[in-house]
Structure formats: structure tokens, C-alpha cells
Amino acid sequence: MTTVLEVRGLKTQFFTQDGVVQAVNGISYDLNEGETLGIVGESGCGKSVSVMSLMRLIPMPPGKIVGGEALFEGVDLMKISDDEMRSVRGNKIAMIFQDPMTSLNPVLTIGRQVGEALELHMGMSKSEARQRTIELLEMVGIPSAADRVDDYPHQFSGGMRQRVMIAMGLSCNPQILIADEPTTALDVTIQAQIVDLVKKLRDEIGMAIIWITHDLGVVAGLADRVAVMYAGFFVEEAGVKDLYGDPRHPYTIGLLGSLPRLDAERGRRLVSIEGLPPDLIALPEGCPFYARCNYRIDRCETENPPLRLVAPNHRVACWIDVTTAQPTR
Amino acid sequence: MLAYIVRRLLWLPVLLIIVSFITFALGYYGPADPIVALMGQNYDPEVAAQLAHEYGLDQPFGVQYLKYLERVARLDFGESIKYRNQPVLRLLIPRLAVTIQLNVASSFIGVSVGIAVGVIAALRRGELIDRLVVFGVVFGRAVPVFVAGPILLFLFARTIPVLPPGGWDGIFSRSAVMPVLLLSIGPMAVFARQTRAGMLEVMGQDYIRTARAKGLHEMTVVTVHALRNALIPLLTILGFLLGSLVEGTFLTETIFGIPGIGQFAFEALGGRDYPVIITVTLLVAVAYALGNLWADLLYGVVDPRIRQA
């Protein structure tokens, strides 16, 4: 399986009046062709910033990508010129966003907004772009697309708008689709429709997907591999079955333990993780999860554990082996 | 849409009746007497009474007003008291032409420069150019026409005498430069400030991020995706602009001795020339009303959400 994207030590910070916000702290991962990588974590853990950094869409200033590289088709996305980056965005790497109600421009027609990328990246004429836009809208399941192509965003429902966003994202047959919490703003039945649509399109088109969410349930049904993010770090990364069946990081265990399950024994109480994530302006020297961890040892307070392999394709950043509750060597 | 326009236009006569009534009443019950103003030092009560009778000024208010309305309905706005026996309309039309030229030129310059400056300031927020614009806006709004006018005159007609100090040789002559500049300062400042504020808000919107994520050039993002949204609130001001320009015209034309309706109205106020005053007032009311209607229609053009409703 070929790797389409190699991210190494990506680090993004925001220089604010209150101090330097360490939003993403050196994350590394590979994305393989046709693979779906889920990135999960709670609000403010750096999920969105990490992918916005990939696209170089971080508002600069105050944001700054301070380190790392992202190799795509042999070039480092962090180093190429703005013009070269623009030819990648929306073309080879496309992105869909969280809130379909605000992510479409209210004063431009749907056709214009989808067609724009086609004209720009595929060199289509206005009428070709329009024709292709109608096909794309049909593909994402918008009824009577030929009539609706001249409608404006306010004439669409939230779910339909997210379908439009997906059509826009897929318009130039990207190799990678980055989905930044695309179902969070939608109600549950629409969420399921959107997830099913993306699955279907992934199987047809074969693009790789980075799917960001805080919803562990959505990822379980969609992703091949899942990375758990905490305070700007990847703390665990594994195949979806391993992660859910055999979580090795105390934070992942806590997250899964806080989910209600249909197959749980009656009367079992949901556990919650005590405390709050650390302040990203003043990150602790040691493990960022130290203060909330049930397994902590002295070493965790002073040394931040790197990701280490605990099983094939299963990496965890912890000084403890949670299966035995003993420190690793 | 058409029904909406017709409905709005049907309201116009009602508005004009209200405005004319108020202006007429102010003139009738007001302290000054046009006959006194007309005769000046040669005041003679007998002649005055005869003149008042001649102009119908000795009749009761209601009669005078209804007669006036009846004549206005035939587009007869009466005769000027100062320019004896000349119909107001005939006096007004050539002057109106001058004023319209002046206003069109200055609003075009004010609005386009204001928008451009506002966009640049927003995109360069916090930098030197932005601070200069913000300072200029405060200055432009704070300094009234009757202060800025003499300063301009002092600078460009006296210190560096490159422009004529007054007079009127048409809109494309050097005599038009200073008055157009003076009149455009106000709208320029307002539009620069509002465009800056609008752009700052719009550039932070999610759909701008979407546009960038599509790989569009920043120029396209600003002009196609941001500016149109930022302009929507500006349309309200555009409606007021037309009316407020007419007011600015009064002073500007007086300062530069331009034969427009501003100067004419100013003269008429001094001479208590009521037929002229009322007609100009009605004109300003029409300008405001049409300006607002035009702005409302533009809303529909720019914002599809309003077109629907």
C-alpha cells in the first residue's frame, strides 16, 4: 500500500497576548492510499488546527507552523510557495468543514461555488463546470440537481448544504479529503446519511480521508485507523478494532469508559475523567495527561512519553503498560 | 418585486404631502415675512398689503395650502418672490442640473475611493496604512464642510494658486475640482469606515475559509467572496447619502459660488422666498425617498436572501 501523505513532527503555535498557545505539538503519521484515518479528541485538543496546518489555512498571525513537514507527492507542503499550495488546495487535497450553515457563501449560487474550483483547477469553461457541478450534486444525492444548481445556500437545509460541501470537496477528484467534524452540526439521522454518503463515495472514488471528530461512534463505523489526540499530542494510534477492543492509553480507556454501551451489564455506571485538559499556554513538562491519570508514576510528571509500538500498528504514548499496570522498562 | 416598487412609489405622494404641509406651516406661522424681506428699507405698509394680496398671502392658511397643493399637482410650483414673476420650476431646473452633476461626481468618487481605502485598511489591519485610514476617517467625519471648504480654498487657491477660488465652468473644468473634493470627503470617510468594519467581520467568516480551501487566489477571495458580503450593510448608507449630499451641497455651493440649487435655496432662505424654499424641501424629500428605494432595490440585487422575501 502506498503512502500518500507523511506528516512528521508537525508543530503549530499561536502567538497571543496571553502567551504562546501550543496547539499542535509535533504529531507524526502516515496516510495510505484509500485509507480513512480518524482523529479523535475533545474540543480544543488541536484536531482542527493540525489539519488546518496541513492546508496552511491557519490564520497567520497569530498562528504559525513552527516545525515539521508534510510530504505529499514528494514535496513538503510546509515549504512550497503560496501559489503551489493553492494548486494543491481544493484540487489534490480538499477539505470539508464543520458547520455547513456558515461554510457556504450566502450571496453566491451553489453552482458558482462548486464550479469555481472546477474552472480553477480543471481548466473547465463555465458551461463545462456547470454540467459537471450538476453531475456532482446528483452524485451526493441532491434531488433535481439541474434545477437546484442556481439556488442559493439559504434555500438548502443543513444536511443538503453539507452534501454540497462534499460535492465541492470531491469536485476535482482529490487524493485526500480532510473532513473537519462534518457531522457535528447535524442531527443524528442526517449524520448517519452523511457518513454513509462519504463511505459510498470513498469506495467509488478511492480517496484517502482524514476524518476529525469528537464522536467516537462515528469514527468506529468509518475509519480504518484512529489516532487519539490530547493537548496537541497523539497519545494513541491504532487500527480501529484494536483501539476500541484493546485501548492502551489511560486517556483512551477513560474516553471509551465514558461511553454508554448497549451491551454493558445493567447498573454499570459510566466513568468520567476527573479534571480538565492542561492549559495549552502552560503545558506541563511531563505527560500532559499526568494530572488526570489513574496509572501515573513519578516519571510521568517530568518526562513526556513518546509514542512507542505496543503491538503491530499500535502505538501508545505512555510510561505504563496498562495491561499489567506496571511501568515499561 | 414589481409590486413592491409600485407600492413604495405610491407612498411617495403621501410623503410629499406631509413634508409640504410641515414646510408650508412653518413658513406661514414662522416669524419672518417675505414681503418685509422683499421690500427691505423701502417698507411701506400700504404697498406691502397690496403685494400680500397680489401673492394671496392675506388668505387663511387652509385656503393658501390647498391652493398650493392644487397648483403643485399641475407641476406649478409658483413664482419666486425674489425673482419677481419667474416660475420656480424654470429657475430651479438649470440649477438642479448643476447640483446633480456635482453630486454624481462627488458621490462616485467618495463611494469608490471610500470602499477601496476601507478594503485596503481591513486587509492591512493594525499596520501603518490602516492607522492612517482610521485617523483620516475620524478627521473626515469631524471636520464640517464650512471648515474644510475655507481650508481647501486657502491651500489651493491662495497658498498654491492652482485652482480657481470659485465659479462654475461645468463639471469637467478645474473649477469643479475643489467643490467635488469637498463634497466627497464625507461619503468617503463614511464608506471607508463601514467597508473596513464590514471586511474585518466578513474575512473571519467560515465561507472565506472555504473559499481559501478551494485554492482560490487571495484576490478572488477578497473581491468575489468577501466584498459582496461586506457591501450589504453599506447599501443602507447609500440611501442616506443622496439626501445628505443635498445638504452638503447647500454649503459647498455657497462657499464656491456655484449656481446650483444649494446656493439658490440658501438665497431663498435669506429672502424668505417661500415658494422656492418649499420646492427645494420637497426635492430633498424626493431625493431621500428615491435614494432609500434605490438602496432597498440594490439589497435585492446583492443579497439573494432578501430577493426571495
Short mmCIF file of N, CA and C in Angstrom, two decimals, chain B residues 37 93 117 119 166:
data_model
loop_
_atom_site.label_atom_id
_atom_site.label_comp_id
_atom_site.label_asym_id
_atom_site.label_seq_id
_atom_site.Cartn_x
_atom_site.Cartn_y
_atom_site.Cartn_z
N ALA B 37 -38.99 91.13 3.76
CA ALA B 37 -37.68 90.82 3.23
C ALA B 37 -37.51 91.39 1.83
N ILE B 93 -34.63 74.35 -12.59
CA ILE B 93 -34.11 73.26 -13.44
C ILE B 93 -32.63 73.43 -13.83
N VAL B 117 -10.32 52.25 -0.07
CA VAL B 117 -9.50 52.56 1.10
C VAL B 117 -9.89 51.65 2.28
N VAL B 119 -11.22 48.63 2.16
CA VAL B 119 -10.76 47.26 1.92
C VAL B 119 -9.27 47.14 2.25
N GLY B 166 -13.53 79.90 -7.07
CA GLY B 166 -14.98 79.73 -7.12
C GLY B 166 -15.46 79.81 -8.54
#
